[in-house]
Coordinates of C-alpha atoms in Angstrom, one line a residue:
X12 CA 43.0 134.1 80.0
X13 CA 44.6 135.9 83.3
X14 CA 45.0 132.3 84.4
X15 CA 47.3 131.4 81.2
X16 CA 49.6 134.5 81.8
X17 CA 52.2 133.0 83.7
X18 CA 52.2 129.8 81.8
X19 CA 53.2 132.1 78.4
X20 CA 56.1 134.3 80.3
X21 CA 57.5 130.8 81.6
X22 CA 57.4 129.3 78.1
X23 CA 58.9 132.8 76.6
X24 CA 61.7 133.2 79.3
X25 CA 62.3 129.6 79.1
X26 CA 62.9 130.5 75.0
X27 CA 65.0 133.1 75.4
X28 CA 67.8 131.2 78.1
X29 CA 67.9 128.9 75.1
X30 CA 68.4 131.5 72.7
X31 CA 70.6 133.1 75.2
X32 CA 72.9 129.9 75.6
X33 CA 73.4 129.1 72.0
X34 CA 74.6 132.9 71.0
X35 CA 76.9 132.2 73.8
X36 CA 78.8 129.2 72.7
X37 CA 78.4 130.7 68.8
X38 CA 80.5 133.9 70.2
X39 CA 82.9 131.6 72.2
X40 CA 83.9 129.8 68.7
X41 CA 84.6 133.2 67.3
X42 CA 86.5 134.5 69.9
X43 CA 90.1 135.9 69.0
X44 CA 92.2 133.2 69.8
X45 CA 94.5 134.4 71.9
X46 CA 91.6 134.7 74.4
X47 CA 90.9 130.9 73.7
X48 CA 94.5 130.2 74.9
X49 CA 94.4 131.8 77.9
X50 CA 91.3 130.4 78.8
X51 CA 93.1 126.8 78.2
X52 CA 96.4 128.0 80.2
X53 CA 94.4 128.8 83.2
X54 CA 92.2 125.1 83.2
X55 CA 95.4 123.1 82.6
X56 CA 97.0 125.4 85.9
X57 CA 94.0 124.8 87.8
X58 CA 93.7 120.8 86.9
X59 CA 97.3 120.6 88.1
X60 CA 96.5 121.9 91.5
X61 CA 93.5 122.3 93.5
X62 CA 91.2 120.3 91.1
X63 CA 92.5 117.6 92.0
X64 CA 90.5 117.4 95.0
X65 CA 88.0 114.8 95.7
X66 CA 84.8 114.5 93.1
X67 CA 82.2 111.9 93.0
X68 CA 84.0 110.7 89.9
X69 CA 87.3 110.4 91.7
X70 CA 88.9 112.6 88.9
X71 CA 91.6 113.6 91.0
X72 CA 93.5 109.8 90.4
X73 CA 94.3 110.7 86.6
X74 CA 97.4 112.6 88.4
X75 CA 98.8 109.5 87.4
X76 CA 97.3 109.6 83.5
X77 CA 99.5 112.5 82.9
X78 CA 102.4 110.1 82.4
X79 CA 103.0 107.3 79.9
X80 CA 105.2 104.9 81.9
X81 CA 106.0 104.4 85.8
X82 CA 109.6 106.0 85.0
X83 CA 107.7 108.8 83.4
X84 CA 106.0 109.3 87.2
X85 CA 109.8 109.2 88.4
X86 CA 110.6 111.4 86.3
X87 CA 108.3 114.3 87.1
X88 CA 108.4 113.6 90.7
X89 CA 111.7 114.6 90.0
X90 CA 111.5 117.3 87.4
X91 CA 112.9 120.5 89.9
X92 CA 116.3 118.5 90.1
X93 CA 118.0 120.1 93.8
X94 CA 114.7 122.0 94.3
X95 CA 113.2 119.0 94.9
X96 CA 115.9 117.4 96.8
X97 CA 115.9 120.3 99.2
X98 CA 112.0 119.8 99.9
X99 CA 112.3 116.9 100.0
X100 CA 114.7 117.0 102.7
X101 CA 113.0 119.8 104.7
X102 CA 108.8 119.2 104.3
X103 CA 109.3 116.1 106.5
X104 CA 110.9 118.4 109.2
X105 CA 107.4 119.8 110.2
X106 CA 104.7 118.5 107.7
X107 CA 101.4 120.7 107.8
X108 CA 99.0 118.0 107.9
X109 CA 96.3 121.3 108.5
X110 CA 95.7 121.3 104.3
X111 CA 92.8 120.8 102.4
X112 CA 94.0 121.4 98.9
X113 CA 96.3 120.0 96.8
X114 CA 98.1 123.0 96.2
X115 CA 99.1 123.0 99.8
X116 CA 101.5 120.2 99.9
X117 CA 104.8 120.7 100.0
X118 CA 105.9 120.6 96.1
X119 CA 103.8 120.6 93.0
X120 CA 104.4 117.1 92.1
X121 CA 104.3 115.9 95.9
X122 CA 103.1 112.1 96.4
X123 CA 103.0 110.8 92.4
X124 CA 104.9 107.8 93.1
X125 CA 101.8 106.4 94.7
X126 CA 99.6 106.8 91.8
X127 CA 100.0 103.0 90.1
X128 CA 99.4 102.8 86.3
X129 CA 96.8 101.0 85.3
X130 CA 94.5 100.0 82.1
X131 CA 92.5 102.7 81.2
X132 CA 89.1 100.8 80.4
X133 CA 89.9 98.8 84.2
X134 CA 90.3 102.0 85.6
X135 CA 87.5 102.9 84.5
X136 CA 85.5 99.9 86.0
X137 CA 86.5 100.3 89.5
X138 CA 85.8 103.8 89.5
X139 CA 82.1 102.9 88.5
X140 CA 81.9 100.7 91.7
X141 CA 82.6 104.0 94.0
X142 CA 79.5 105.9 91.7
X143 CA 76.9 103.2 93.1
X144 CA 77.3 104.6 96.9
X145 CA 75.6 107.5 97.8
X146 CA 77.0 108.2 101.3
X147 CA 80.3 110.2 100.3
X148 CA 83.7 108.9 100.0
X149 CA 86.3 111.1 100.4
X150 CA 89.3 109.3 99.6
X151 CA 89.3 105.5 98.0
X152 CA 92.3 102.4 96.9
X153 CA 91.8 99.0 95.6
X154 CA 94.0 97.1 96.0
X155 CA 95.4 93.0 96.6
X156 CA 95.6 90.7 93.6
X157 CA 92.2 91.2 92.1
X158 CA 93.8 94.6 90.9
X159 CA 97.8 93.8 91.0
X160 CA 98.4 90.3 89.8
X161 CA 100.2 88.4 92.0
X162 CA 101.6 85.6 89.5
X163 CA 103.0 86.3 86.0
X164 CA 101.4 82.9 84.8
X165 CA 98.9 81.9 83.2
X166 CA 97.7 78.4 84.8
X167 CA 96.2 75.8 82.8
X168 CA 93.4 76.1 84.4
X169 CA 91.5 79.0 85.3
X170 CA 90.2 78.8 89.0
X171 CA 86.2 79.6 88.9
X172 CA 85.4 83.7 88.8
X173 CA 84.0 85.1 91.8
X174 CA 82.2 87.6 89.5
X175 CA 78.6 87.1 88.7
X176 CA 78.7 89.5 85.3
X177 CA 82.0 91.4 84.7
X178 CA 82.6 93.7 83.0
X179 CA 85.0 93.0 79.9
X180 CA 87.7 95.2 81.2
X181 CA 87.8 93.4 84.5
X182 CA 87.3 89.9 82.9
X183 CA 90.8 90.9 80.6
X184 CA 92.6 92.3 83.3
X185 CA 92.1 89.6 85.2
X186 CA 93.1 87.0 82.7
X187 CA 95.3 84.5 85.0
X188 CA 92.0 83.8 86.6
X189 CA 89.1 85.7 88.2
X190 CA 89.9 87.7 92.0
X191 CA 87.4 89.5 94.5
X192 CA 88.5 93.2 94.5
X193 CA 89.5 95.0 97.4
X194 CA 88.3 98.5 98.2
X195 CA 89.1 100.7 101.1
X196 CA 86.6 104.0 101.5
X197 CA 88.0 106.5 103.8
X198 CA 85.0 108.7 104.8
X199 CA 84.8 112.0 107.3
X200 CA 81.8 111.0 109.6
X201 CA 81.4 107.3 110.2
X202 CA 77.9 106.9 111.6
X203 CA 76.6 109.5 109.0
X204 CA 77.9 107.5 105.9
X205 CA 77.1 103.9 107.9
X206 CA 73.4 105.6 108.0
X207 CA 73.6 106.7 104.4
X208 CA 74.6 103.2 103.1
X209 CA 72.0 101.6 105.1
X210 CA 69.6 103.3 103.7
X211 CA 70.6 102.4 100.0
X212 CA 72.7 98.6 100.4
X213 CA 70.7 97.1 103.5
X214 CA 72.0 93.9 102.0
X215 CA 75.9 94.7 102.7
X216 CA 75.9 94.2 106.4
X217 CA 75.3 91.4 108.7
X218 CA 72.7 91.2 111.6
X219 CA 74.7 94.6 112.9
X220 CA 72.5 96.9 110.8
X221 CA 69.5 96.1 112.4
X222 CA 71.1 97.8 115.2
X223 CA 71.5 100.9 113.2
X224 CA 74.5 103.3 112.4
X225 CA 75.3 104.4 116.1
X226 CA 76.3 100.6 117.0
X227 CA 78.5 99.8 113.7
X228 CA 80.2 103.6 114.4
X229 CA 81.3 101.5 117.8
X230 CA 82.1 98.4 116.3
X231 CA 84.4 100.1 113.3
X232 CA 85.9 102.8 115.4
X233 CA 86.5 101.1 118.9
X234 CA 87.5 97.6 118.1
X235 CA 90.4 95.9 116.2
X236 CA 92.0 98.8 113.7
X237 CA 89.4 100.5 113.0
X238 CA 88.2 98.9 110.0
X239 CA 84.4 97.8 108.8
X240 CA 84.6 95.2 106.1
X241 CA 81.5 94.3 104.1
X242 CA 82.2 91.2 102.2
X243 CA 81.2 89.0 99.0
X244 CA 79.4 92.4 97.6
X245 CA 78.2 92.3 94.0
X246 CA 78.3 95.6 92.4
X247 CA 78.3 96.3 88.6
X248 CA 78.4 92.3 88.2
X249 CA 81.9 92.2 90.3
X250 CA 82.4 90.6 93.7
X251 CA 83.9 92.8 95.7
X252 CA 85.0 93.7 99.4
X253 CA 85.0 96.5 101.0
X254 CA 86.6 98.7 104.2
X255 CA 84.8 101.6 105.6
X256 CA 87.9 103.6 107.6
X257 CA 87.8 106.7 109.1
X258 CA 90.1 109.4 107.5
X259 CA 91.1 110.2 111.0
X260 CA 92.3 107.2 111.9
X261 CA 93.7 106.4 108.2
X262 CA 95.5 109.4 108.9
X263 CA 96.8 108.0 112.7
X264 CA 97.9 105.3 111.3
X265 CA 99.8 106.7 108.3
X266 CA 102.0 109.3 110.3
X267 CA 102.7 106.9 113.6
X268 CA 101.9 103.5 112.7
X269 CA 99.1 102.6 115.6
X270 CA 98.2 99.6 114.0
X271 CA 100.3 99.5 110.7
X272 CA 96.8 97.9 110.1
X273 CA 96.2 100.2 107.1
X274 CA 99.3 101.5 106.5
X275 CA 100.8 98.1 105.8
X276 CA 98.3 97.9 102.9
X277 CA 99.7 101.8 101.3
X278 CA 103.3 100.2 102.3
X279 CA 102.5 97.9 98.7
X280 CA 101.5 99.3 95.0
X281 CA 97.7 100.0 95.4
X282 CA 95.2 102.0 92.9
X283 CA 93.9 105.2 94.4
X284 CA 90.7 106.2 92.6
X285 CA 90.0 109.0 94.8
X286 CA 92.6 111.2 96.4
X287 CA 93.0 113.7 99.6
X288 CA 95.8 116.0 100.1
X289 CA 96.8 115.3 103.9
X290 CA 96.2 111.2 103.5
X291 CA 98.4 111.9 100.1
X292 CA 100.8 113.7 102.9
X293 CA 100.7 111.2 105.4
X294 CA 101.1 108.5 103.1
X295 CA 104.7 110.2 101.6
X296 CA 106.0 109.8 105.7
X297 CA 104.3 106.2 105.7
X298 CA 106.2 105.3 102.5
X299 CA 109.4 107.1 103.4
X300 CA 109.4 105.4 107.4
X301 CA 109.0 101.6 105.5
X302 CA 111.9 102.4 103.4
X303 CA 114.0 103.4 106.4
X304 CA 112.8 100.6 108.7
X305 CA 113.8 98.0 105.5
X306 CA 116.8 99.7 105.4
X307 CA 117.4 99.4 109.1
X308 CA 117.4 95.3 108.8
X309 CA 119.6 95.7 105.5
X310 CA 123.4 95.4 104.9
X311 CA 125.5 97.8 103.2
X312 CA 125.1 96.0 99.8
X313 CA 121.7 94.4 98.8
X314 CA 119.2 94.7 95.8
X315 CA 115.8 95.8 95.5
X316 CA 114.6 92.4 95.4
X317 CA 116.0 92.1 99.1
X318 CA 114.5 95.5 99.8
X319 CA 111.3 95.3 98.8
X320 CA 110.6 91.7 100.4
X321 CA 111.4 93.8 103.6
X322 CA 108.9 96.4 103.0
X323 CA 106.3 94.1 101.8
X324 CA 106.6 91.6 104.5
X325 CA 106.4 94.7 107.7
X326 CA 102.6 94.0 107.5
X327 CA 102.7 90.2 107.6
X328 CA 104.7 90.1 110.7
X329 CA 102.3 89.4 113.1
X330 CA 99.5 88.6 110.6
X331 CA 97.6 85.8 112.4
X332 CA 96.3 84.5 108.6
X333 CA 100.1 83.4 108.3
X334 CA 100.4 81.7 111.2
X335 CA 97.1 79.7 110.7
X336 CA 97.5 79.1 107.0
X337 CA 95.2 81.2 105.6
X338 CA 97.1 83.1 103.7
X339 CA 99.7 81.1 100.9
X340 CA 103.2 81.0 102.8
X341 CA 104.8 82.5 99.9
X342 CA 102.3 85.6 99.3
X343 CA 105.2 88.5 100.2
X344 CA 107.7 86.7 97.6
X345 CA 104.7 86.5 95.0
X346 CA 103.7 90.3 95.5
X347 CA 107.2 91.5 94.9
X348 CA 108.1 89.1 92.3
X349 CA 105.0 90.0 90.2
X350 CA 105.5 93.7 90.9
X351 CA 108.7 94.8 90.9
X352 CA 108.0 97.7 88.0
X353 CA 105.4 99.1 90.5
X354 CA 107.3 98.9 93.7
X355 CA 110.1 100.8 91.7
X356 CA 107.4 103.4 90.8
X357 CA 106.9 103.9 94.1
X358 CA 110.1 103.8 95.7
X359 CA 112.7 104.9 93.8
X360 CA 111.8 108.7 94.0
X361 CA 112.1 107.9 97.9
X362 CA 115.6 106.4 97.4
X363 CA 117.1 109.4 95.5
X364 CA 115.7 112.3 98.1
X365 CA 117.3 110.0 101.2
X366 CA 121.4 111.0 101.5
X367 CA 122.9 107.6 102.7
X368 CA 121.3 105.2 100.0
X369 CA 121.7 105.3 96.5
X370 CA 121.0 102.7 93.4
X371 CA 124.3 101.2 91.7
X372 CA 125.4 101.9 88.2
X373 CA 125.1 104.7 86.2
X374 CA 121.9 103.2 84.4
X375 CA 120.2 103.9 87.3
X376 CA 121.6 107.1 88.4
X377 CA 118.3 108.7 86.7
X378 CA 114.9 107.6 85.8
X379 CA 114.7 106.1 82.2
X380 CA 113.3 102.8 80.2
X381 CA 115.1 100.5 83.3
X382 CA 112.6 101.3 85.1
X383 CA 109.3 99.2 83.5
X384 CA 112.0 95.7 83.3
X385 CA 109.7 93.6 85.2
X386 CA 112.8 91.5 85.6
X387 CA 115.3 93.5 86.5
X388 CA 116.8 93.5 89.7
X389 CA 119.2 96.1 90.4
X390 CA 121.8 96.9 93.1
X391 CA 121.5 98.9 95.9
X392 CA 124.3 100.8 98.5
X393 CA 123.6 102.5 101.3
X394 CA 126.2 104.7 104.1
X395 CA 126.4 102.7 107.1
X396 CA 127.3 105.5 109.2
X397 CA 126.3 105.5 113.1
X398 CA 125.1 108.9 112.9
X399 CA 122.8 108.8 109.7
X400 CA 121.7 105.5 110.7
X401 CA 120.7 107.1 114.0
X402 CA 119.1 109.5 112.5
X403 CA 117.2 106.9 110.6
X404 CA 116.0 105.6 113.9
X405 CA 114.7 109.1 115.4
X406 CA 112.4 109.3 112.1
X407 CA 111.0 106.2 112.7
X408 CA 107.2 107.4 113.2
X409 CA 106.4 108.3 116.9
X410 CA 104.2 105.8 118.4
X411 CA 106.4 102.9 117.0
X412 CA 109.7 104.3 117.8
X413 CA 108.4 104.1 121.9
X414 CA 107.9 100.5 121.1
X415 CA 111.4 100.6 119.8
X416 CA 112.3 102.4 122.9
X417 CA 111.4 99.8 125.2
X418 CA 112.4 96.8 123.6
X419 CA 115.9 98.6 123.7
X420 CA 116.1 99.5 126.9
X421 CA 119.3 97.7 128.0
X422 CA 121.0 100.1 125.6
X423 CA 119.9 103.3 127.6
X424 CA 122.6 105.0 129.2
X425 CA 120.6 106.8 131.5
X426 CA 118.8 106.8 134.6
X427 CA 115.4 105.4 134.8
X428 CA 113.6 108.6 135.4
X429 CA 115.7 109.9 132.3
X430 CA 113.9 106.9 130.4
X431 CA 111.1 107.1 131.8
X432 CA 110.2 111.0 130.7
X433 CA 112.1 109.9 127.1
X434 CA 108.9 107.2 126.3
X435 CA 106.2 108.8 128.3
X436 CA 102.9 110.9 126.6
X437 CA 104.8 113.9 126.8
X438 CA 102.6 116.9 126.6
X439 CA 100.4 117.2 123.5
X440 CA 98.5 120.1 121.6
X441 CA 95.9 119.0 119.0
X442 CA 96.1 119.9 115.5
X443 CA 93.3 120.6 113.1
X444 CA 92.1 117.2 112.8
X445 CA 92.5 115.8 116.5
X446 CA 95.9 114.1 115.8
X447 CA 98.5 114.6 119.0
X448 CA 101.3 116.0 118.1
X449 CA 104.7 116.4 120.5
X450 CA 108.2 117.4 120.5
X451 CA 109.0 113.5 120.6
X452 CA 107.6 113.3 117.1
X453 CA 109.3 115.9 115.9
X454 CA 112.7 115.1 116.1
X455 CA 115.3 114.7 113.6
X456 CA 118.3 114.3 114.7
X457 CA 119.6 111.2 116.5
X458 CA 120.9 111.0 120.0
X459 CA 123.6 108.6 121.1
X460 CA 120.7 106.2 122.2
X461 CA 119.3 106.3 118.6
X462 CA 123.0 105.8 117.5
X463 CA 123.4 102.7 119.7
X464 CA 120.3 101.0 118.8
X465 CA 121.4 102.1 114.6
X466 CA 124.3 99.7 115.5
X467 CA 123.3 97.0 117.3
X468 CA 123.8 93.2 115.5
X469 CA 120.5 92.7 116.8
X470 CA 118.4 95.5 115.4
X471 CA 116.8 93.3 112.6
X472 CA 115.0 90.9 115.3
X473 CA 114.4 94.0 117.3
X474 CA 112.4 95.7 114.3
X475 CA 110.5 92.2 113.7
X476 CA 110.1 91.9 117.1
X477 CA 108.4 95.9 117.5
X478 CA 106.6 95.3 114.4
X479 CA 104.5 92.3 115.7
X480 CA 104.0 94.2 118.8
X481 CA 102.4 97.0 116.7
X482 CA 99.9 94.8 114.8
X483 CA 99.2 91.3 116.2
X484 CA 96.7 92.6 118.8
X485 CA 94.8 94.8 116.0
X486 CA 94.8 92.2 113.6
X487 CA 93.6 89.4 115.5
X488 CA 90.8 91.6 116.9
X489 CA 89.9 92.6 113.6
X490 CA 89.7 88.6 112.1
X491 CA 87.3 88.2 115.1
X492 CA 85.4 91.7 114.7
X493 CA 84.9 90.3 111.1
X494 CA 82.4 87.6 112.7
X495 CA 80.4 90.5 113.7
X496 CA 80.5 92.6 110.8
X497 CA 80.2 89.8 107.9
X498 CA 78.3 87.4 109.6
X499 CA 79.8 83.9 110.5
X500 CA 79.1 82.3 107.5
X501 CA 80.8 84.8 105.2
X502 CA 83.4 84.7 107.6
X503 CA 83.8 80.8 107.6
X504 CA 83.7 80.7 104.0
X505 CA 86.1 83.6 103.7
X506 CA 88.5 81.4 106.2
X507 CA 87.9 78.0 104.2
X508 CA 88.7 80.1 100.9
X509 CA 92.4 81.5 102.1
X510 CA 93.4 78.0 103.6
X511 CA 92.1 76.1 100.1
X512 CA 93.9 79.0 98.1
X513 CA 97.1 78.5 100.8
X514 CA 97.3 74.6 100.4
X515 CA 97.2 74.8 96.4
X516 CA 100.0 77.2 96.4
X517 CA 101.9 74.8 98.7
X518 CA 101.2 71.6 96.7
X519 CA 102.2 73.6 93.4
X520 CA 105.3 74.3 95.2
X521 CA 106.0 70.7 96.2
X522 CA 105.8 69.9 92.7
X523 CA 108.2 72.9 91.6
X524 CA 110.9 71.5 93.4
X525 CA 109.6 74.3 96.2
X526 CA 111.9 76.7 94.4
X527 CA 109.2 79.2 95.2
X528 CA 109.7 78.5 99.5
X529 CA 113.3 78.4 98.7
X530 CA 113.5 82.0 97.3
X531 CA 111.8 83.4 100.4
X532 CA 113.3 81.9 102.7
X533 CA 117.0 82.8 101.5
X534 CA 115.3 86.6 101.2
X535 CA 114.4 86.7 104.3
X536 CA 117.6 84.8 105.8
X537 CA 119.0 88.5 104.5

């Protein structure tokens, strides 16, 4: 019977937590209500701010939810009027990248324009991919034309779907034809979450996880960008492919474009699913440098069309899947022309807070209805003024304005020492996460050797010519890293794919009348 005591106190104390539980949500219900609606004032604060952060249901992406339209994102990212054109102006002086809360950035509706619209229920279904890895992923985008369309038409013929089982809100989303889905995972401790995802999806990697986590930390982190791809994944019934980053170096190469490897990909409409407050950060400076670099190889007078070709195209330059035909030869016209409503989302706040550029027209003077016409191609004006332009230069993230730098040397009015000590490592202090900062990455104000490169007639080919400088290397040693980390017979079949995909577009072109070539080769004649 002495034996049976516990048993009964565990059964009764179990009985009364129930008990306990339901009297409490009964008294809740008849609360006053002005208790209810302060209870529901301080969730809504705290759901704008800090609980944003990363969850394992990647809640913190429905930043975007809050808002009906992509001009309704505009608009908010807007709201404070000249308080927001004064922060916007001054955060990028000296950005705290030291945050780890959303509440921390610089304005309350900091970094919107990067959260894309899309369907809820497809949402929804890339979000469910992320649940199915245990290792934790801290911040997360899909992206590429499985999520964003990259043709308006519907062929005649749907190509074959690369997904086993769909799920119906993929299978209608993607209803021009079936496309692998792109995922990048940023994650805080490479080899930890490598050994994590081992453990669970043996089956993602190639013959490099027999040699455990330590040797694909080395391969991802030492070699190419920095990048691990598993490919030709089924998850949830969907073929998908996947990066494995660090946030660290997602972070390098958002503030001073290392590689432009990654940042080339946040440069075009993606779908974050999981958010962090310092990549959000360094994205805003990624976002706002590709708009000033297009704007460097621009006229006075152009339209979006013109400008976001330019921004689009900064990550193909040097793109050895170009050069070899595996990519189709029209792919930056085809992402712009099928997106224009997106890349409007994302760049239009960035045009009103920058002083020498403006949009055309009244209509456009504010955010409204003009902004969702997928056709629509407005005019844009910006000050060609040697010092603004040269201040545009000095903003130009650090590690690709040395490149800049050095290609422009002739124009240095200086001694060589004086050059010298202008492009060299000067001396560096670490910040919170390991990222060298310097007083050459902190300027803001242009000197007369920023002014004279601003005006050069050959700036355009000198940007095209630093860009390929900054990627080539990384992406070529990433195509062959992917041998390694895929296997070469997912990589040969990944190769064989592009070029067949490449070669239709080309012979659908032919048969256009190549209207399609035409159009990007007069964009990028301007």
């Amino acid at each position: 019977m002495a034996a049976l005591r516990p048993r009964s106190f565990r059964l009764l104390h179990t009985a009364a937590a129930g008990q306990s539980f339901i009297f409490g949500q009964v008294a809740y219900q008849w609360a006053p209500l002005p208790l209810k609606v302060r209870k529901r004032k301080f969730a809504t604060e705290t759901s704008q701010t800090d609980s944003t952060q990363p969850t394992p249901s990647g809640s913190s992406s429905d930043i975007a939810s809050t808002t009906s339209s992509s001009s309704d994102i505009s608009k908010t990212s807007s709201t404070s009027g000249h308080d927001l054109k004064d922060s916007a102006l001054g955060w990028e002086n000296s950005p705290d990248y030291n945050i780890s809360a959303f509440s921390q950035l610089p304005y309350r509706h900091f970094g919107f324009n990067q959260h894309m619209l899309v369907n809820a229920e497809f949402k929804e279904a890339l979000r469910q991919v992320l649940w199915q890895f245990r290792a934790p992923i801290r911040y997360a985008f899909a992206y590429g034309s499985g999520v964003f369309p990259q043709s308006r038409e519907i062929p005649d013929t749907l190509p074959a779907s690369p997904h086993p089982h769909p799920p119906e809100a993929v299978t209608k989303w993607q209803a021009s034809g079936g496309k692998n889905i792109d995922f990048i995972f940023g994650v805080s401790y490479t080899q930890h979450w490598h050994s994590l995802n081992l453990h669970q999806h043996r089956n993602h990697y190639s013959f490099l996880g027999s040699l455990g986590s330590g040797v694909i930390k080395r391969v991802q982190d030492q070699w190419g960008a920095g990048a691990y791809f598993n490919t030709y994944i089924t998850i949830n019934g969907t073929s998908v492919k996947y990066a494995v980053v660090n946030l660290d170096t997602l972070y390098r190469d958002l503030s001073d474009w290392t590689t432009l490897y990654l940042a080339g990909r946040l440069q075009k409409p993606v779908k974050i699913l999981r958010d962090d407050p310092r990549i959000r950060l360094a994205n805003q400076v990624n976002l706002i440098s590709a708009l000033r670099t297009a704007l460097l190889m621009l006229p006075d007078t152009f339209t979006e069309r013109d400008l976001y070709f330019k921004i689009a195209g900064l990550s193909y330059i040097g793109d050895p899947r170009m050069r070899f035909r595996a990519e189709r030869p029209d792919k930056v016209y085809a992402i712009v022309d099928s997106q224009m409503a997106n890349f409007r989302a994302l760049y239009y706040p960035l045009v009103s807070d920058l002083p020498n550029v403006n949009f055309a027209g009244q209509e456009t003077s504010h955010p409204g209805p003009w902004m969702d016409d997928p056709d629509a191609n407005y005019t844009l004006m910006q000050d060609m003024d040697p010092v603004r332009r040269g201040n545009m230069v000095c903003r130009l993230p650090g590690a690709f304005r040395r490149k800049l730098y050095n290609a422009s040397f002739g124009m240095f009015d200086g001694s060589q020492k004086e050059f010298n000590e202008l492009v060299a490592e000067p001396d560096k202090k670490k910040d919170g996460a390991g990222h060298e900062e310097a007083a050459f990455a902190r300027q803001r104000s242009g000197s007369e050797f920023d002014r004279r490169i601003a005006t050069s007639e050959g700036l355009p080919d000198t940007l095209k010519a630093t860009v390929r400088k900054t990627t080539t290397w990384p992406a070529v040693t990433q195509s062959f890293k992917g041998i390694l980390t895929t296997g070469p017979v997912k990589s040969w079949k990944y190769v064989m794919e592009k070029r067949a995909k490449g070669r239709m577009k080309e012979e659908k072109t032919k048969e256009l009348g190549g209207e399609g070539a035409k159009a990007t080769n007069e964009t990028e004649k301007k």
